[in-house]
Amino acid sequence: MSGRSWQPTTEHFLALFEPRGVVVAGASTHPGKFGFVALHNILVAGYGGAVFPTNRDGGEILGVPALTDIADVPDGAADLVFVCTPASTNPDLLRAAAAKGIRAAFIASAGYGEAGEEGRRAQDDLVALAADLDMLVVGPNGQGVISTPASLCAQIVAPYPPRGRIGIVSQSGNFVSSFQNYAIASGVGISRAVSAGNAAQVGVVDFLEFFADDPETDVALAYVEGVVDGRSFYERLRAVCERIPVVLVKGGATAGGARAAASHTGSLATDDRVFDGMCRQAGAVRATTIEEAYEAAATFATQPLPAGPDVLIVSTAGGWGVVTADAISRTAPLRLLPMPEDLRAELDTKLPPRWSRNNPIDMAGGETKDTIPDVLATAARHPDVDAVVFLGMGIQGNTAKMEREGRFYPDHGLERIVAFHERQEARYTGAAAELVTELGKPVLTATELAVASPDNAAVRGVRESGRYCYPSSNRAVTALGHLVRYSGWRQRRGLGL
Amino acid sequence: MASGGGRTLSEHASKQLLAGHGVPMPDDRAVGSVDEAVEAAEAIGYPVVCKLGGDAIAHKTERGLVRLGLVDAGAVRHAAAELLAAARPDDGAVHLLVARQVRGSRELIAGLSHDAQFGMTVMIGVGGILAEAVADVAIRLVPIDRVDAAEMLDDLATQALLGPFRGEPPVDREALIDLLVGLSRAAEADPSIASVDINPLIVVEGRPVAVDALVEVRA
């Protein structure tokens, strides 16, 4: 990264994420080319602004007339140019784009810093030119940009995720796709996502700073392999973490991974213990895996911050509560809340004598049709409880599914009981969602049915409430650990929840 | 921990520098002769440890230049004479370091070091002969405040080591926090410090004491 004399402004980022119109430079009629795929994806995702494909030949691509010269774009009609043209032609292209009022360019073209000495020179020239033109340049060698509030899918890869509150920036384009896949699978969506490519002009922390300002984004999620100026990265990261949670996953944390990162993004090896301490100090949540990172971000996006570390487990039955108690006990700084006496006494009046009388609350299958929501609400409302992990959802929905799909349905009373089971699941998960809103405490629902049977009524209920359905209680506990750690970091510094 | 480009201070000079930043040290004296060593030991109180020190001497243990558990004047006299005789010409100016021998079953390490990407860092970790294999350390970027230092202690995996241990009281967390913040301030106040290696930092009746310390200064 050469020089920080030029600084992007919010206007530059809005030109990227909320453009009035988009020029696709190097648009192609060949469906195998990036210049086709980018245009295709912009059109099918439902972008509402004007789209201007440009190429040497003109004609029509996907029903849109192509311009042979960017000069033919009406002045002020576009804010963003998505660049798929060869590196050597890009300086002239950017000058012409700037003359049309375009303030942001996403450069998908390769042949820059990743391509030897000549490429590095071309990249430095590009950065200098962009500064002269007062233009935000993202990439080069990136996969694209997503902005769901604008229905913008300007990327050379799939998919297009649902709208949500997570802002993503990645030093690896394919991880943007991975996060988008998790968004589709979980229903917890994304506000903006950008592949930083070679990060010639702007890098991860520039986007994090924009996300902190962005009214569409509540939590930032970043994949990094290396940082250029560590001290400045730390200070800027810390300022962002004071405003919104930041989830980081770092590639190259081990010696083997660091060698791979050196050949992937050219990142220098970092002492991982230093990087880890830097994250702790800055308040950034560090996840070990891409999956854990998405789940942490999805939890920040859909649950309130817990005020403290005391977790209560509410389970309908079985060993789920036991293994979850183990997971909580192993996950600093979480604590398994000792069962408060007054809560035990109150639950004694609601549950049969064989209930666990402890945390985990195991209702031991003795419930009436109102027991589960009643016990969950009573437990969650107790003032000593900071967060709840809710287990055993979907059993009735699973029975209902088998009965509905079996050959005896709808006779023998099956139609009625299936409808009852599914209604009950919707009640339980609805109750959990209402308690989150009422109490401002996280209630995390975990069941492997999230993966095994996503059409289960309980899983659907969790997702329709806009929340993440955790595929295992261990994963819910890991995510909750990140929330409690961040909450503690804020409170110890007087930042409030 | 010496990483080139700088020079190391003697243990005595290292400790004097760090004591000025609030790092707790055992009572010790640097002296030039056998008689003075005995005198120092009598003043400090037995048992004492006697070491051969000097700016050019960094690996005392490996060279057998540390004598532990000296319980009376005769033992000190004998050890001091042997140590002076073990000095080599390339050690330059040497002295005898006589210190109270402290006892504690818990050893920690602490220090400062420079990271190529993030600059000066401060560290606390589990010490002892297995320290490298255990690799239980917490690191932060200088400067840190008391909140950061307390979080460093929370980050150590071996929390049991900080509680009551083998009949000894729990580690005085405030004293450890003082030490870490003191190291961070030392790095800020004195840019000539290239690294600090306090090893071992022995927990004596719950209080951390820097039994050995090595400061590297920039050339």
Short mmCIF file of C-alpha atoms in Angstrom, two decimals, chain A:
data_model
loop_
_atom_site.label_atom_id
_atom_site.label_comp_id
_atom_site.label_asym_id
_atom_site.label_seq_id
_atom_site.Cartn_x
_atom_site.Cartn_y
_atom_site.Cartn_z
CA MET A 1 0.00 0.00 0.00
CA SER A 2 1.66 3.17 -1.13
CA GLY A 3 0.98 6.30 0.88
CA ARG A 4 -2.10 7.25 2.84
CA SER A 5 -2.26 10.77 1.45
CA TRP A 6 -5.59 10.02 -0.22
CA GLN A 7 -8.41 9.06 2.14
CA PRO A 8 -11.75 7.64 1.08
CA THR A 9 -14.87 9.38 2.41
CA THR A 10 -18.35 8.07 3.14
CA GLU A 11 -19.39 9.46 -0.26
CA HIS A 12 -16.84 7.23 -1.95
CA PHE A 13 -18.12 4.16 -0.14
CA LEU A 14 -21.73 5.09 -0.96
CA ALA A 15 -20.72 5.34 -4.63
CA LEU A 16 -19.56 1.74 -4.28
CA PHE A 17 -22.42 0.35 -2.19
CA GLU A 18 -25.37 2.53 -3.22
CA PRO A 19 -24.62 3.70 -6.77
CA ARG A 20 -27.23 5.51 -8.87
CA GLY A 21 -26.00 3.50 -11.84
CA VAL A 22 -23.31 0.96 -12.67
CA VAL A 23 -21.04 0.71 -15.69
CA VAL A 24 -19.80 -2.80 -16.47
CA ALA A 25 -16.59 -2.23 -18.42
CA GLY A 26 -15.53 -5.15 -20.55
CA ALA A 27 -19.03 -6.60 -20.70
CA SER A 28 -19.05 -9.72 -22.83
CA THR A 29 -21.58 -11.77 -24.78
CA HIS A 30 -19.60 -14.91 -23.89
CA PRO A 31 -21.26 -16.54 -20.85
CA GLY A 32 -17.92 -17.91 -19.69
CA LYS A 33 -16.33 -14.46 -19.29
CA PHE A 34 -16.26 -12.38 -16.11
CA GLY A 35 -17.65 -9.46 -18.14
CA PHE A 36 -20.77 -11.51 -18.82
CA VAL A 37 -21.18 -13.01 -15.35
CA ALA A 38 -20.88 -9.67 -13.56
CA LEU A 39 -23.52 -8.11 -15.80
CA HIS A 40 -25.74 -11.18 -15.48
CA ASN A 41 -25.54 -11.13 -11.68
CA ILE A 42 -26.30 -7.40 -11.47
CA LEU A 43 -29.37 -7.86 -13.67
CA VAL A 44 -30.79 -10.99 -12.02
CA ALA A 45 -30.34 -9.78 -8.42
CA GLY A 46 -32.79 -6.99 -9.16
CA TYR A 47 -30.58 -3.91 -8.98
CA GLY A 48 -32.86 -0.89 -9.39
CA GLY A 49 -30.42 1.62 -10.90
CA ALA A 50 -29.30 2.04 -14.49
CA VAL A 51 -26.84 -0.52 -15.90
CA PHE A 52 -24.44 0.39 -18.70
CA PRO A 53 -22.42 -2.44 -20.24
CA THR A 54 -19.48 -1.19 -22.30
CA ASN A 55 -17.21 -3.02 -24.71
CA ARG A 56 -15.44 -2.52 -28.04
CA ASP A 57 -18.16 -4.13 -30.16
CA GLY A 58 -21.42 -2.63 -28.87
CA GLY A 59 -24.51 -4.68 -29.64
CA GLU A 60 -26.79 -6.06 -26.99
CA ILE A 61 -25.96 -8.26 -23.99
CA LEU A 62 -28.73 -9.94 -21.97
CA GLY A 63 -31.14 -7.48 -23.55
CA VAL A 64 -29.17 -4.40 -22.54
CA PRO A 65 -27.55 -2.25 -25.24
CA ALA A 66 -23.77 -2.10 -24.85
CA LEU A 67 -21.96 1.21 -25.30
CA THR A 68 -18.68 1.27 -27.20
CA ASP A 69 -17.39 4.22 -25.20
CA ILE A 70 -17.88 5.08 -21.55
CA ALA A 71 -18.15 8.69 -22.77
CA ASP A 72 -21.65 7.78 -24.00
CA VAL A 73 -22.87 7.19 -20.43
CA PRO A 74 -25.03 10.18 -19.47
CA ASP A 75 -23.21 12.53 -17.08
CA GLY A 76 -24.00 11.72 -13.45
CA ALA A 77 -26.00 8.57 -14.34
CA ALA A 78 -23.49 6.16 -12.79
CA ASP A 79 -21.40 6.19 -9.61
CA LEU A 80 -19.65 2.85 -9.95
CA VAL A 81 -17.66 1.16 -12.67
CA PHE A 82 -17.12 -2.59 -12.46
CA VAL A 83 -13.93 -3.26 -14.38
CA CYS A 84 -13.30 -6.53 -16.25
CA THR A 85 -11.00 -5.06 -18.91
CA PRO A 86 -7.28 -5.86 -19.33
CA ALA A 87 -5.00 -4.05 -16.88
CA SER A 88 -3.22 -2.09 -19.64
CA THR A 89 -6.46 -0.36 -20.72
CA ASN A 90 -7.64 0.53 -17.22
CA PRO A 91 -5.89 3.91 -16.70
CA ASP A 92 -7.70 5.43 -19.69
CA LEU A 93 -10.91 3.78 -18.60
CA LEU A 94 -10.70 5.28 -15.10
CA ARG A 95 -9.98 8.75 -16.49
CA ALA A 96 -13.02 8.50 -18.76
CA ALA A 97 -15.14 7.19 -15.85
CA ALA A 98 -14.06 10.03 -13.59
CA ALA A 99 -15.03 12.50 -16.31
CA LYS A 100 -18.57 11.05 -16.09
CA GLY A 101 -18.75 11.67 -12.35
CA ILE A 102 -18.01 8.08 -11.34
CA ARG A 103 -16.47 8.03 -7.83
CA ALA A 104 -15.83 4.31 -7.31
CA ALA A 105 -14.30 1.47 -9.30
CA PHE A 106 -14.26 -2.20 -8.52
CA ILE A 107 -11.38 -3.80 -10.41
CA ALA A 108 -11.85 -7.49 -11.09
CA SER A 109 -9.02 -7.49 -13.66
CA ALA A 110 -5.93 -9.49 -12.76
CA GLY A 111 -2.39 -8.69 -13.88
CA TYR A 112 -1.44 -6.39 -11.00
CA GLY A 113 0.48 -6.88 -7.76
CA GLU A 114 -0.02 -10.63 -7.88
CA ALA A 115 1.71 -10.77 -11.29
CA GLY A 116 5.36 -9.91 -10.72
CA GLU A 117 7.38 -6.71 -11.00
CA GLU A 118 5.53 -5.21 -13.96
CA GLY A 119 2.17 -5.90 -12.33
CA ARG A 120 3.33 -4.25 -9.11
CA ARG A 121 4.29 -1.13 -11.06
CA ALA A 122 0.91 -1.09 -12.80
CA GLN A 123 -0.76 -1.39 -9.38
CA ASP A 124 1.23 1.51 -7.92
CA ASP A 125 0.36 3.62 -10.99
CA LEU A 126 -3.30 2.71 -10.56
CA VAL A 127 -3.29 3.88 -6.93
CA ALA A 128 -1.60 7.16 -7.85
CA LEU A 129 -4.05 7.75 -10.70
CA ALA A 130 -7.05 6.99 -8.47
CA ALA A 131 -5.83 9.56 -5.95
CA ASP A 132 -5.52 12.16 -8.74
CA LEU A 133 -9.05 11.32 -9.88
CA ASP A 134 -10.38 11.31 -6.27
CA MET A 135 -11.75 7.86 -6.98
CA LEU A 136 -12.19 4.87 -4.67
CA VAL A 137 -10.55 1.84 -6.27
CA VAL A 138 -11.30 -1.58 -4.81
CA GLY A 139 -9.15 -4.55 -5.80
CA PRO A 140 -7.60 -5.17 -8.25
CA ASN A 141 -7.91 -8.90 -8.66
CA GLY A 142 -11.07 -8.99 -6.55
CA GLN A 143 -14.28 -10.93 -7.02
CA GLY A 144 -16.78 -8.19 -6.46
CA VAL A 145 -19.11 -6.29 -4.22
CA ILE A 146 -22.55 -6.95 -2.75
CA SER A 147 -24.97 -4.46 -1.26
CA THR A 148 -28.36 -5.89 -0.39
CA PRO A 149 -30.04 -2.55 0.50
CA ALA A 150 -29.37 -1.59 -3.14
CA SER A 151 -30.06 -5.12 -4.48
CA LEU A 152 -26.57 -4.88 -5.95
CA CYS A 153 -24.73 -8.10 -6.86
CA ALA A 154 -21.68 -6.91 -8.78
CA GLN A 155 -19.51 -9.98 -8.56
CA ILE A 156 -18.02 -12.57 -10.85
CA VAL A 157 -19.09 -15.41 -8.54
CA ALA A 158 -22.29 -16.58 -6.84
CA PRO A 159 -24.39 -16.51 -4.74
CA TYR A 160 -26.49 -13.49 -3.83
CA PRO A 161 -27.33 -13.55 -0.10
CA PRO A 162 -30.46 -12.40 1.74
CA ARG A 163 -30.54 -8.90 3.20
CA GLY A 164 -29.28 -8.54 6.75
CA ARG A 165 -27.07 -6.54 9.09
CA ILE A 166 -23.61 -8.11 8.62
CA GLY A 167 -20.93 -6.16 6.72
CA ILE A 168 -18.20 -8.34 5.23
CA VAL A 169 -14.73 -7.59 3.91
CA SER A 170 -12.30 -10.30 2.92
CA GLN A 171 -8.76 -10.60 1.64
CA SER A 172 -9.94 -13.76 -0.08
CA GLY A 173 -12.81 -13.44 -2.55
CA ASN A 174 -13.91 -17.02 -2.15
CA PHE A 175 -14.54 -16.50 1.54
CA VAL A 176 -17.00 -13.77 0.60
CA SER A 177 -18.84 -16.50 -1.28
CA SER A 178 -18.52 -18.83 1.72
CA PHE A 179 -20.06 -16.25 4.04
CA GLN A 180 -22.82 -15.65 1.51
CA ASN A 181 -23.49 -19.39 1.40
CA TYR A 182 -23.81 -19.42 5.19
CA ALA A 183 -26.20 -16.46 4.93
CA ILE A 184 -28.40 -18.40 2.53
CA ALA A 185 -28.26 -21.58 4.61
CA SER A 186 -29.07 -19.82 7.89
CA GLY A 187 -31.35 -17.04 6.68
CA VAL A 188 -29.31 -14.49 8.65
CA GLY A 189 -28.31 -12.07 5.97
CA ILE A 190 -25.73 -9.54 4.88
CA SER A 191 -25.76 -5.77 4.36
CA ARG A 192 -22.57 -5.31 2.34
CA ALA A 193 -19.82 -7.67 1.25
CA VAL A 194 -16.66 -6.85 -0.57
CA SER A 195 -13.63 -8.76 -1.75
CA ALA A 196 -10.61 -6.53 -1.17
CA GLY A 197 -8.52 -8.31 -3.80
CA ASN A 198 -4.96 -6.99 -3.74
CA ALA A 199 -6.13 -4.12 -1.48
CA ALA A 200 -4.00 -1.70 -3.46
CA GLN A 201 -5.73 1.50 -2.36
CA VAL A 202 -8.13 0.45 0.39
CA GLY A 203 -7.91 -2.57 2.65
CA VAL A 204 -9.81 -4.37 5.35
CA VAL A 205 -9.69 -1.65 7.99
CA ASP A 206 -10.96 1.05 5.59
CA PHE A 207 -14.09 -1.02 5.07
CA LEU A 208 -14.42 -1.72 8.79
CA GLU A 209 -14.43 2.03 9.40
CA PHE A 210 -17.17 2.48 6.81
CA PHE A 211 -19.22 -0.32 8.39
CA ALA A 212 -19.00 1.44 11.76
CA ASP A 213 -20.63 4.49 10.10
CA ASP A 214 -23.06 2.50 7.97
CA PRO A 215 -26.70 2.58 9.18
CA GLU A 216 -27.30 -0.70 7.31
CA THR A 217 -24.59 -2.60 9.24
CA ASP A 218 -24.61 -3.74 12.89
CA VAL A 219 -21.60 -6.06 12.91
CA ALA A 220 -18.47 -6.38 10.77
CA LEU A 221 -16.96 -9.67 9.66
CA ALA A 222 -13.49 -9.81 8.12
CA TYR A 223 -11.10 -12.42 6.78
CA VAL A 224 -7.48 -11.31 6.93
CA GLU A 225 -4.20 -12.98 6.07
CA GLY A 226 -1.88 -10.12 6.81
CA VAL A 227 -1.78 -6.48 7.83
CA VAL A 228 0.52 -3.87 6.37
CA ASP A 229 0.97 -1.33 9.16
CA GLY A 230 0.24 -3.28 12.32
CA ARG A 231 0.20 -0.37 14.72
CA SER A 232 -2.19 1.69 12.64
CA PHE A 233 -4.34 -1.40 11.99
CA TYR A 234 -4.62 -1.94 15.74
CA GLU A 235 -5.54 1.63 16.54
CA ARG A 236 -8.14 1.87 13.79
CA LEU A 237 -9.56 -1.57 14.60
CA ARG A 238 -9.92 -0.61 18.24
CA ALA A 239 -11.82 2.57 17.32
CA VAL A 240 -14.19 0.50 15.17
CA CYS A 241 -14.72 -2.05 17.97
CA GLU A 242 -15.78 0.74 20.30
CA ARG A 243 -18.69 1.36 17.90
CA ILE A 244 -19.67 -2.05 16.48
CA PRO A 245 -18.57 -5.63 17.09
CA VAL A 246 -15.92 -6.90 14.69
CA VAL A 247 -15.43 -10.62 14.04
CA LEU A 248 -12.04 -11.51 12.57
CA VAL A 249 -10.82 -14.78 11.18
CA LYS A 250 -7.15 -14.89 10.28
CA GLY A 251 -5.58 -17.21 7.81
CA GLY A 252 -1.96 -18.15 8.39
CA ALA A 253 -2.21 -18.55 12.17
CA THR A 254 0.10 -21.56 12.16
CA ALA A 255 3.50 -22.05 10.52
CA GLY A 256 1.98 -24.22 7.79
CA GLY A 257 -0.86 -21.79 7.19
CA ALA A 258 1.53 -18.83 7.16
CA ARG A 259 3.55 -20.43 4.32
CA ALA A 260 0.31 -20.88 2.37
CA ALA A 261 -0.70 -17.26 3.06
CA ALA A 262 2.67 -16.02 1.82
CA SER A 263 1.97 -17.55 -1.57
CA HIS A 264 -1.73 -16.56 -1.57
CA THR A 265 -1.71 -12.88 -0.59
CA GLY A 266 2.00 -12.31 -0.05
CA SER A 267 1.40 -11.75 3.66
CA LEU A 268 4.31 -11.81 6.08
CA ALA A 269 4.27 -14.34 8.86
CA THR A 270 2.95 -12.90 12.11
CA ASP A 271 3.60 -14.20 15.61
CA ASP A 272 0.09 -15.48 16.16
CA ARG A 273 0.26 -14.87 19.89
CA VAL A 274 0.90 -11.19 19.16
CA PHE A 275 -1.97 -11.03 16.69
CA ASP A 276 -4.24 -12.75 19.17
CA GLY A 277 -3.28 -10.34 21.97
CA MET A 278 -3.78 -7.41 19.59
CA CYS A 279 -7.33 -8.62 18.87
CA ARG A 280 -8.11 -9.00 22.58
CA GLN A 281 -6.78 -5.55 23.30
CA ALA A 282 -8.65 -3.96 20.40
CA GLY A 283 -11.91 -5.69 21.36
CA ALA A 284 -12.13 -7.70 18.15
CA VAL A 285 -13.69 -11.13 18.32
CA ARG A 286 -11.34 -13.68 16.82
CA ALA A 287 -12.88 -16.84 15.38
CA THR A 288 -10.91 -19.94 14.51
CA THR A 289 -12.92 -21.07 11.51
CA ILE A 290 -15.01 -19.48 8.77
CA GLU A 291 -18.09 -21.24 10.11
CA GLU A 292 -17.46 -20.04 13.67
CA ALA A 293 -16.86 -16.53 12.34
CA TYR A 294 -20.17 -16.45 10.49
CA GLU A 295 -22.04 -17.82 13.48
CA ALA A 296 -20.48 -15.24 15.78
CA ALA A 297 -21.38 -12.44 13.36
CA ALA A 298 -24.91 -13.81 12.90
CA THR A 299 -25.32 -13.91 16.68
CA PHE A 300 -24.14 -10.31 17.12
CA ALA A 301 -26.55 -9.35 14.31
CA THR A 302 -29.61 -11.05 15.79
CA GLN A 303 -29.21 -11.17 19.59
CA PRO A 304 -28.72 -8.47 22.23
CA LEU A 305 -25.42 -8.30 24.11
CA PRO A 306 -25.61 -10.21 27.40
CA ALA A 307 -25.00 -8.08 30.49
CA GLY A 308 -22.90 -10.79 32.15
CA PRO A 309 -21.55 -14.32 31.81
CA ASP A 310 -24.25 -16.34 33.62
CA VAL A 311 -25.95 -18.81 31.30
CA LEU A 312 -29.05 -20.88 31.97
CA ILE A 313 -29.83 -23.99 29.95
CA VAL A 314 -33.46 -24.84 29.29
CA SER A 315 -33.99 -28.28 27.77
CA THR A 316 -37.10 -30.30 27.13
CA ALA A 317 -35.34 -33.57 27.89
CA GLY A 318 -32.29 -35.70 27.60
CA GLY A 319 -28.52 -35.40 27.69
CA TRP A 320 -28.48 -32.21 25.63
CA GLY A 321 -28.43 -30.14 28.78
CA VAL A 322 -25.55 -32.16 30.22
CA VAL A 323 -23.18 -31.76 27.26
CA THR A 324 -24.15 -28.11 26.98
CA ALA A 325 -23.26 -27.62 30.65
CA ASP A 326 -19.86 -29.11 29.83
CA ALA A 327 -19.44 -26.77 26.87
CA ILE A 328 -20.32 -23.70 28.97
CA SER A 329 -17.92 -24.77 31.72
CA ARG A 330 -15.13 -25.14 29.16
CA THR A 331 -15.77 -21.80 27.46
CA ALA A 332 -14.22 -18.83 29.27
CA PRO A 333 -15.66 -16.44 30.32
CA LEU A 334 -19.07 -18.16 30.36
CA ARG A 335 -20.45 -19.44 33.67
CA LEU A 336 -23.09 -22.05 34.30
CA LEU A 337 -25.42 -20.11 36.59
CA PRO A 338 -26.00 -21.96 39.89
CA MET A 339 -29.76 -22.50 40.08
CA PRO A 340 -31.22 -19.59 42.08
CA GLU A 341 -33.33 -20.83 45.02
CA ASP A 342 -36.34 -18.71 44.18
CA LEU A 343 -36.32 -19.90 40.58
CA ARG A 344 -36.10 -23.53 41.71
CA ALA A 345 -39.07 -23.02 44.01
CA GLU A 346 -41.09 -21.35 41.31
CA LEU A 347 -40.33 -24.11 38.79
CA ASP A 348 -41.31 -26.74 41.36
CA THR A 349 -44.86 -25.40 41.00
CA LYS A 350 -44.76 -25.73 37.21
CA LEU A 351 -42.97 -29.03 36.63
CA PRO A 352 -43.42 -32.62 37.83
CA PRO A 353 -41.15 -33.67 40.73
CA ARG A 354 -38.75 -35.52 38.45
CA TRP A 355 -37.47 -32.33 36.78
CA SER A 356 -33.74 -31.72 37.24
CA ARG A 357 -34.21 -28.98 39.90
CA ASN A 358 -30.90 -27.59 38.71
CA ASN A 359 -29.19 -25.79 35.80
CA PRO A 360 -29.55 -27.34 33.19
CA ILE A 361 -33.30 -27.20 33.58
CA ASP A 362 -34.40 -30.58 32.26
CA MET A 363 -38.19 -30.62 32.08
CA ALA A 364 -37.96 -34.42 31.87
CA GLY A 365 -40.75 -34.79 29.38
CA GLY A 366 -43.43 -34.03 31.96
CA GLU A 367 -44.94 -31.06 30.26
CA THR A 368 -48.46 -30.06 29.44
CA LYS A 369 -49.00 -28.15 26.25
CA ASP A 370 -48.23 -24.85 27.98
CA THR A 371 -45.27 -25.99 30.07
CA ILE A 372 -42.41 -25.24 27.69
CA PRO A 373 -43.19 -21.59 26.94
CA ASP A 374 -44.14 -21.02 30.57
CA VAL A 375 -40.93 -22.51 32.00
CA LEU A 376 -38.78 -20.77 29.39
CA ALA A 377 -40.33 -17.38 30.21
CA THR A 378 -40.07 -17.88 33.97
CA ALA A 379 -36.43 -18.92 33.70
CA ALA A 380 -35.37 -16.24 31.24
CA ARG A 381 -37.00 -13.48 33.30
CA HIS A 382 -34.99 -14.32 36.42
CA PRO A 383 -32.70 -11.34 37.07
CA ASP A 384 -29.59 -13.52 37.61
CA VAL A 385 -29.86 -14.96 34.11
CA ASP A 386 -27.76 -13.19 31.47
CA ALA A 387 -28.40 -15.58 28.57
CA VAL A 388 -30.36 -18.73 27.78
CA VAL A 389 -29.49 -21.74 25.64
CA PHE A 390 -32.75 -23.40 24.61
CA LEU A 391 -32.59 -27.09 23.65
CA GLY A 392 -34.84 -29.88 22.52
CA MET A 393 -36.86 -27.95 19.99
CA GLY A 394 -38.14 -29.76 16.92
CA ILE A 395 -39.01 -33.12 18.49
CA GLN A 396 -42.70 -32.63 17.88
CA GLY A 397 -42.02 -31.15 14.46
CA ASN A 398 -39.91 -34.17 13.58
CA THR A 399 -42.68 -36.55 14.63
CA ALA A 400 -45.11 -34.47 12.62
CA LYS A 401 -42.88 -34.67 9.54
CA MET A 402 -42.64 -38.46 9.68
CA GLU A 403 -46.38 -38.78 10.20
CA ARG A 404 -47.19 -36.32 7.46
CA GLU A 405 -44.92 -38.15 5.02
CA GLY A 406 -46.08 -41.66 6.08
CA ARG A 407 -48.76 -43.59 4.23
CA PHE A 408 -51.37 -43.34 7.00
CA TYR A 409 -51.62 -39.56 6.79
CA PRO A 410 -54.11 -37.83 7.04
CA ASP A 411 -56.30 -40.60 8.51
CA HIS A 412 -56.32 -42.12 12.02
CA GLY A 413 -56.29 -38.62 13.56
CA LEU A 414 -52.90 -37.84 12.06
CA GLU A 415 -53.91 -34.64 10.33
CA ARG A 416 -55.03 -33.12 13.60
CA ILE A 417 -52.01 -34.21 15.65
CA VAL A 418 -49.51 -33.15 12.98
CA ALA A 419 -51.08 -29.68 12.90
CA PHE A 420 -50.96 -29.58 16.71
CA HIS A 421 -47.27 -30.54 16.85
CA GLU A 422 -46.32 -27.93 14.31
CA ARG A 423 -48.37 -25.25 16.03
CA GLN A 424 -46.63 -26.08 19.29
CA GLU A 425 -43.16 -25.74 17.74
CA ALA A 426 -44.15 -22.35 16.37
CA ARG A 427 -45.36 -21.36 19.86
CA TYR A 428 -42.09 -22.39 21.50
CA THR A 429 -39.83 -20.63 19.08
CA GLY A 430 -42.14 -17.64 18.98
CA ALA A 431 -41.97 -17.45 22.77
CA ALA A 432 -38.17 -17.50 22.64
CA ALA A 433 -38.16 -14.65 20.13
CA GLU A 434 -40.57 -12.57 22.19
CA LEU A 435 -38.45 -13.03 25.31
CA VAL A 436 -35.37 -11.71 23.49
CA THR A 437 -37.31 -8.57 22.65
CA GLU A 438 -38.93 -8.27 26.07
CA LEU A 439 -35.81 -8.86 28.15
CA GLY A 440 -32.93 -7.73 25.95
CA LYS A 441 -31.20 -11.03 26.78
CA PRO A 442 -29.95 -13.54 24.22
CA VAL A 443 -31.91 -16.77 23.87
CA LEU A 444 -30.09 -19.16 21.54
CA THR A 445 -31.97 -22.14 20.12
CA ALA A 446 -29.86 -25.12 19.09
CA THR A 447 -30.87 -28.29 17.29
CA GLU A 448 -29.18 -30.44 14.68
CA LEU A 449 -32.47 -30.25 12.78
CA ALA A 450 -31.16 -26.91 11.50
CA VAL A 451 -29.03 -29.05 9.19
CA ALA A 452 -30.85 -32.38 9.18
CA SER A 453 -34.33 -31.07 8.52
CA PRO A 454 -34.40 -27.35 7.80
CA ASP A 455 -38.12 -27.51 7.01
CA ASN A 456 -38.86 -28.64 10.57
CA ALA A 457 -41.44 -26.36 12.15
CA ALA A 458 -39.07 -25.39 14.98
CA VAL A 459 -36.21 -24.52 12.64
CA ARG A 460 -38.60 -22.53 10.47
CA GLY A 461 -39.92 -20.78 13.56
CA VAL A 462 -36.45 -19.69 14.68
CA ARG A 463 -35.58 -18.49 11.19
CA GLU A 464 -38.87 -16.66 10.70
CA SER A 465 -38.11 -14.76 13.89
CA GLY A 466 -34.96 -13.52 12.11
CA ARG A 467 -32.59 -15.48 14.35
CA TYR A 468 -29.91 -18.07 13.84
CA CYS A 469 -30.83 -21.71 14.52
CA TYR A 470 -27.59 -23.25 15.85
CA PRO A 471 -26.86 -26.74 14.49
CA SER A 472 -25.43 -27.81 17.85
CA SER A 473 -25.43 -26.51 21.39
CA ASN A 474 -21.62 -26.43 21.33
CA ARG A 475 -21.74 -24.00 18.44
CA ALA A 476 -24.33 -21.88 20.25
CA VAL A 477 -22.07 -21.82 23.32
CA THR A 478 -19.05 -20.78 21.25
CA ALA A 479 -21.03 -17.92 19.72
CA LEU A 480 -22.34 -16.88 23.12
CA GLY A 481 -18.78 -16.89 24.46
CA HIS A 482 -17.85 -14.32 21.81
CA LEU A 483 -20.80 -12.11 22.80
CA VAL A 484 -19.95 -12.26 26.50
CA ARG A 485 -16.27 -11.55 25.83
CA TYR A 486 -17.12 -8.49 23.72
CA SER A 487 -19.71 -7.34 26.25
CA GLY A 488 -17.11 -7.61 29.03
CA TRP A 489 -14.52 -5.76 26.95
CA ARG A 490 -16.99 -2.88 26.51
CA GLN A 491 -18.13 -2.77 30.13
CA ARG A 492 -14.61 -2.85 31.58
CA ARG A 493 -13.84 0.23 29.48
CA GLY A 494 -17.00 2.07 30.45
CA LEU A 495 -18.44 1.79 26.94
CA GLY A 496 -21.85 0.39 27.92
CA LEU A 497 -23.72 -2.39 26.13
#
